[in-house]
Amino acid sequence: MTPSKPVRTAFYVSGSTAITAETLGRSMLTQFSEYNFRQVTLPYLQNPAQIEAAVLRIKLAAEEDGSRPIVFSTLTDPLLLKELRRSEALVLDLFDAFLVPLEREIGQPPTLKSGQSHAVRDLNSYRIRADAVHFAMQNDDGARTTYYDQADLIVIGVSRSGKTPTCLYMAMQYGLYMANYPLTEEDFDDLRLPKSLLPHQHKLFALTIGADRLEEIRQQRRGGSRYASRQQCDMEVRAFGALISRFQIPSLEVTEYSIEEISSRILAKTGLRRRLF
Amino acid sequence: MTPSKPVRTAFYVSGSTAITAETLGRSMLTQFSEYNFRQVTLPYLQNPAQIEAAVLRIKLAAEEDGSRPIVFSTLTDPLLLKELRRSEALVLDLFDAFLVPLEREIGQPPTLKSGQSHAVRDLNSYRIRADAVHFAMQNDDGARTTYYDQADLIVIGVSRSGKTPTCLYMAMQYGLYMANYPLTEEDFDDLRLPKSLLPHQHKLFALTIGADRLEEIRQQRRGGSRYASRQQCDMEVRAFGALISRFQIPSLEVTEYSIEEISSRILAKTGLRRRLF
């Protein structure tokens, strides 16, 4: 939080996980830089007493902040939503805004069941996800290279370029079989690919990162070490760049990106088909 | 997909990752059971030529399905959005619907920068996430118990109850330090907790699962084995239930839930404070 800005509270209110309300609300709030938004998630509100308690919390936040809170809601029960609208807040209900045009288009009333999108544990997608997460864990950090024939993609990069979180995110969200392999100093000596990667060149995808950022991340991890030194980071970044250019390995420059953005860009660049939606 | 239902296409259109459009769109579509929705994500659309290509894809889908596609958009560029609205579809723009009331409330125009919510790679939250994911991987499946003093929560359950994906999801989304420990037949002999868990009883959280579902999951994994047999699943489920009841370990019955819902329910039940938003 930037201390100089006034604080305003945003509530995410839902009859279920509140993931949808959070995702949209956060997107919206990043469009307004005037406030520091304090974010409060209130999931699983399913009866009038729970709504009443939420309305009270909203009122207290309004008093504390000196401004109306902003409430992003995905309540599907019209009575609960009506109660919520009594609160001293700007209440933006996502279903309210979109269900009416959708109903008109589709010609069928909505089921109004709460939280369908994150609640359904369909056995097949559960298995796809669990298997993909398992694969990512077993094939993390070059630990094992014998299953690379089953991998959808093998992510390569220098240490601390974001390979592990990217692979796990892509496994979890897309159900893809993601392996990753770290390239280290020794691999750069002769500008060759490690032997275990050679048979899988077509599956390689490189994460590149600026030396500045790499140094920053490594200093946080092992401050003052040779590993984290500017010279070492410079060398690895340069050598890795030469290697992927030599072998024409597709790559993404990740310095400015979050894990979500890295993952969705890799998906778009490679054209891999996700197994989960 | 249910083969008997007509197919209709939903597009998620964005200048950035399209994660927000996907999340909200999916929530909406689960409210309508009349169609099988084919979902197409079109991320990173940033110029008129890309929008034109999207409009063409939408047109082709309309012809193929014999009905207008539904387009969920988070385009922030008014000109691109105007182009998109020319397509033969119901175009629902999320920013359009909510930015106007928000602007009025906040008294400041939106920045209209695309994809702020998933794009910003803030070094601090990047580190929190990477460290939490690292912790979850190192402390998966009882592999190591020496770091349990650093854990926020230690998830216990029988094999295949969903511990690993839950811990990774909570690490990734909430930045929490999640360990997990599988309880097996040997642990049930005398209704005691394994020694390594004893000093951390207050951090334990149990996932319980119905024997039916457990059998189904294990059969997919190791069909016909004793491990997957109904008798074995029944025994483990019963013994695990007795153990957590004896030690009064808080628990969640996960049979019907997705990983997202398990995670958000654990967060709500334990009152743990997330480190990431």
Coordinates of N, CA, C and O in Angstrom, one line a residue, chain A residues 83-155:
Chain A
E83 N -31.2 -7.8 0.4 CA -30.7 -7.5 1.7 C -29.4 -6.8 1.6 O -29.1 -5.8 2.3
L84 N -28.5 -7.3 0.8 CA -27.1 -6.8 0.7 C -27.2 -5.4 0.1 O -26.4 -4.5 0.5
R85 N -28.1 -5.1 -0.7 CA -28.2 -3.7 -1.3 C -28.6 -2.7 -0.3 O -28.5 -1.5 -0.6
R86 N -29.1 -3.1 0.9 CA -29.4 -2.1 1.9 C -28.1 -1.5 2.5 O -28.2 -0.6 3.3
S87 N -27.0 -2.1 2.2 CA -25.8 -1.7 2.9 C -25.3 -0.3 2.4 O -25.6 0.1 1.3
E88 N -24.5 0.4 3.2 CA -24.0 1.7 2.8 C -22.8 1.5 1.9 O -21.7 1.6 2.3
A89 N -23.1 1.1 0.7 CA -22.0 0.8 -0.2 C -22.4 0.9 -1.7 O -23.6 0.9 -2.0
L90 N -21.5 1.0 -2.6 CA -21.8 0.8 -4.0 C -21.8 -0.7 -4.2 O -20.8 -1.4 -4.2
V91 N -23.0 -1.3 -4.5 CA -23.1 -2.8 -4.7 C -23.1 -3.1 -6.2 O -24.1 -2.6 -6.9
L92 N -22.1 -3.8 -6.7 CA -22.1 -4.2 -8.1 C -22.3 -5.7 -8.1 O -21.4 -6.4 -7.7
D93 N -23.5 -6.1 -8.6 CA -23.7 -7.5 -8.7 C -23.5 -8.0 -10.1 O -24.1 -7.5 -11.0
L94 N -22.6 -9.0 -10.2 CA -22.1 -9.4 -11.5 C -23.2 -10.2 -12.2 O -23.4 -10.1 -13.4
F95 N -23.9 -11.0 -11.5 CA -25.0 -11.8 -12.1 C -26.1 -10.9 -12.6 O -26.6 -11.1 -13.7
D96 N -26.5 -10.0 -11.7 CA -27.5 -9.0 -12.0 C -27.3 -8.4 -13.3 O -28.1 -8.2 -14.2
A97 N -26.0 -8.0 -13.5 CA -25.7 -7.2 -14.7 C -25.7 -8.0 -16.0 O -26.0 -7.5 -17.1
F98 N -25.4 -9.3 -15.9 CA -25.2 -10.1 -17.1 C -26.3 -11.1 -17.3 O -26.5 -11.6 -18.4
L99 N -26.9 -11.6 -16.3 CA -27.9 -12.7 -16.4 C -29.1 -12.2 -17.3 O -29.6 -13.0 -18.0
V100 N -29.5 -11.0 -17.1 CA -30.7 -10.5 -17.9 C -30.4 -10.6 -19.4 O -31.2 -11.2 -20.1
P101 N -29.4 -10.0 -19.9 CA -29.1 -10.1 -21.4 C -28.9 -11.5 -21.8 O -29.3 -11.9 -22.9
L102 N -28.2 -12.3 -20.9 CA -28.0 -13.7 -21.3 C -29.3 -14.5 -21.4 O -29.5 -15.3 -22.3
E103 N -30.2 -14.3 -20.4 CA -31.4 -15.0 -20.4 C -32.2 -14.7 -21.7 O -32.8 -15.5 -22.3
R104 N -32.2 -13.4 -22.0 CA -32.9 -13.0 -23.2 C -32.3 -13.7 -24.5 O -33.0 -14.2 -25.3
E105 N -31.0 -13.7 -24.5 CA -30.3 -14.3 -25.7 C -30.6 -15.8 -25.8 O -30.8 -16.4 -26.8
I106 N -30.5 -16.5 -24.6 CA -30.5 -17.9 -24.6 C -32.0 -18.4 -24.6 O -32.3 -19.6 -25.0
G107 N -32.9 -17.6 -24.1 CA -34.3 -18.0 -24.1 C -34.6 -19.0 -23.0 O -35.5 -19.9 -23.2
Q108 N -33.9 -19.0 -21.9 CA -34.0 -20.0 -20.9 C -33.7 -19.2 -19.6 O -32.7 -18.5 -19.5
P109 N -34.4 -19.4 -18.5 CA -34.1 -18.7 -17.3 C -32.8 -19.4 -16.6 O -32.6 -20.6 -16.8
P110 N -32.0 -18.6 -16.0 CA -30.8 -19.1 -15.3 C -31.2 -20.1 -14.1 O -32.3 -19.9 -13.6
T111 N -30.4 -21.0 -13.8 CA -30.7 -22.0 -12.7 C -30.6 -21.3 -11.4 O -31.2 -21.8 -10.4
L112 N -29.9 -20.2 -11.3 CA -29.7 -19.5 -10.0 C -29.0 -20.3 -8.9 O -29.1 -20.0 -7.8
K113 N -28.4 -21.4 -9.3 CA -27.6 -22.1 -8.4 C -26.3 -21.4 -8.1 O -25.7 -20.9 -9.1
S114 N -25.9 -21.3 -6.9 CA -24.7 -20.6 -6.5 C -23.4 -21.4 -6.8 O -23.4 -22.6 -6.6
G115 N -22.4 -20.7 -7.3 CA -21.1 -21.2 -7.3 C -20.9 -22.5 -8.1 O -20.1 -23.4 -7.8
Q116 N -21.6 -22.6 -9.2 CA -21.4 -23.7 -10.1 C -20.0 -23.8 -10.7 O -19.5 -24.9 -10.8
S117 N -19.4 -22.7 -10.9 CA -18.2 -22.8 -11.8 C -17.0 -23.3 -11.0 O -16.2 -24.0 -11.6
H118 N -16.9 -23.1 -9.7 CA -15.8 -23.7 -9.0 C -16.2 -24.8 -8.1 O -15.4 -25.3 -7.3
A119 N -17.4 -25.2 -8.1 CA -17.9 -26.2 -7.1 C -17.9 -27.6 -7.6 O -17.7 -28.6 -6.9
V120 N -18.2 -27.8 -8.9 CA -18.4 -29.1 -9.4 C -17.1 -29.9 -9.5 O -16.2 -29.5 -10.1
R121 N -17.1 -31.0 -8.8 CA -16.0 -31.8 -8.8 C -16.2 -33.0 -9.8 O -16.7 -34.1 -9.4
D122 N -16.0 -32.7 -11.0 CA -16.2 -33.7 -12.1 C -15.0 -34.6 -12.0 O -13.8 -34.2 -12.1
L123 N -15.2 -35.9 -11.9 CA -14.2 -36.9 -11.7 C -13.1 -36.8 -12.8 O -11.9 -36.9 -12.5
N124 N -13.5 -36.6 -14.0 CA -12.6 -36.6 -15.1 C -11.6 -35.4 -15.0 O -10.4 -35.6 -15.1
S125 N -12.2 -34.2 -14.8 CA -11.3 -33.1 -14.8 C -10.5 -33.1 -13.5 O -9.3 -32.6 -13.4
Y126 N -11.0 -33.7 -12.4 CA -10.3 -33.9 -11.2 C -9.0 -34.7 -11.4 O -7.9 -34.4 -11.0
R127 N -9.2 -35.8 -12.2 CA -8.1 -36.7 -12.5 C -7.0 -36.0 -13.4 O -5.8 -36.1 -13.2
I128 N -7.5 -35.3 -14.4 CA -6.6 -34.6 -15.3 C -5.7 -33.7 -14.5 O -4.5 -33.6 -14.7
R129 N -6.4 -32.9 -13.7 CA -5.6 -31.9 -12.9 C -4.6 -32.6 -11.9 O -3.5 -32.2 -11.8
A130 N -5.1 -33.6 -11.2 CA -4.2 -34.3 -10.2 C -3.0 -34.9 -11.0 O -1.9 -34.8 -10.5
D131 N -3.3 -35.5 -12.1 CA -2.2 -36.1 -12.8 C -1.2 -35.1 -13.4 O 0.0 -35.3 -13.3
A132 N -1.7 -34.0 -13.8 CA -0.8 -32.9 -14.4 C 0.0 -32.3 -13.3 O 1.2 -32.1 -13.4
V133 N -0.6 -32.1 -12.1 CA 0.2 -31.6 -11.0 C 1.2 -32.6 -10.5 O 2.4 -32.2 -10.3
H134 N 0.9 -33.8 -10.5 CA 1.8 -34.9 -10.1 C 3.0 -34.9 -11.1 O 4.2 -34.9 -10.7
F135 N 2.7 -34.8 -12.4 CA 3.7 -34.8 -13.4 C 4.7 -33.6 -13.2 O 5.9 -33.7 -13.3
A136 N 4.1 -32.4 -13.0 CA 4.9 -31.2 -12.8 C 5.9 -31.4 -11.6 O 7.0 -31.0 -11.7
M137 N 5.3 -32.0 -10.6 CA 6.2 -32.1 -9.4 C 7.3 -33.1 -9.6 O 8.4 -32.9 -9.2
Q138 N 7.0 -34.2 -10.3 CA 8.0 -35.3 -10.5 C 9.0 -34.8 -11.5 O 10.1 -35.3 -11.5
N139 N 8.7 -33.9 -12.3 CA 9.6 -33.4 -13.4 C 10.1 -32.0 -13.2 O 10.3 -31.3 -14.2
D140 N 10.1 -31.6 -12.0 CA 10.6 -30.3 -11.6 C 12.1 -30.2 -11.6 O 12.7 -31.1 -11.1
D141 N 12.6 -29.1 -12.0 CA 14.0 -28.8 -11.8 C 15.0 -29.8 -12.3 O 16.0 -30.1 -11.7
G142 N 14.6 -30.5 -13.4 CA 15.5 -31.5 -14.0 C 15.7 -32.7 -13.2 O 16.6 -33.5 -13.4
A143 N 14.8 -32.9 -12.1 CA 15.0 -34.0 -11.2 C 15.0 -35.3 -11.9 O 15.7 -36.3 -11.5
R144 N 14.2 -35.4 -13.0 CA 14.0 -36.7 -13.7 C 13.8 -36.3 -15.1 O 13.1 -35.4 -15.4
T145 N 14.5 -37.0 -16.0 CA 14.3 -36.7 -17.4 C 13.8 -37.9 -18.2 O 13.6 -37.8 -19.4
T146 N 13.5 -38.9 -17.5 CA 13.0 -40.2 -18.2 C 11.6 -40.1 -18.7 O 11.2 -40.9 -19.5
Y147 N 10.8 -39.1 -18.2 CA 9.4 -39.0 -18.7 C 9.2 -37.9 -19.7 O 8.1 -37.5 -19.9
Y148 N 10.3 -37.4 -20.2 CA 10.1 -36.2 -21.1 C 9.3 -36.6 -22.4 O 8.7 -35.7 -23.0
D149 N 9.3 -37.9 -22.7 CA 8.4 -38.2 -23.9 C 6.9 -38.0 -23.6 O 6.1 -37.8 -24.5
Q150 N 6.6 -38.0 -22.3 CA 5.2 -37.7 -22.0 C 4.9 -36.2 -21.8 O 3.7 -35.8 -21.6
A151 N 5.9 -35.4 -21.7 CA 5.7 -34.0 -21.4 C 5.1 -33.3 -22.6 O 5.3 -33.6 -23.8
D152 N 4.2 -32.3 -22.3 CA 3.7 -31.4 -23.4 C 4.7 -30.4 -23.7 O 4.8 -29.9 -24.8
L153 N 5.4 -29.9 -22.7 CA 6.4 -28.8 -22.9 C 7.5 -29.0 -21.8 O 7.2 -29.4 -20.7
I154 N 8.7 -28.7 -22.2 CA 9.8 -28.7 -21.2 C 10.3 -27.2 -21.2 O 10.9 -26.7 -22.1
V155 N 10.1 -26.6 -20.0 CA 10.5 -25.2 -19.8 C 12.0 -25.2 -19.4 O 12.3 -25.8 -18.4

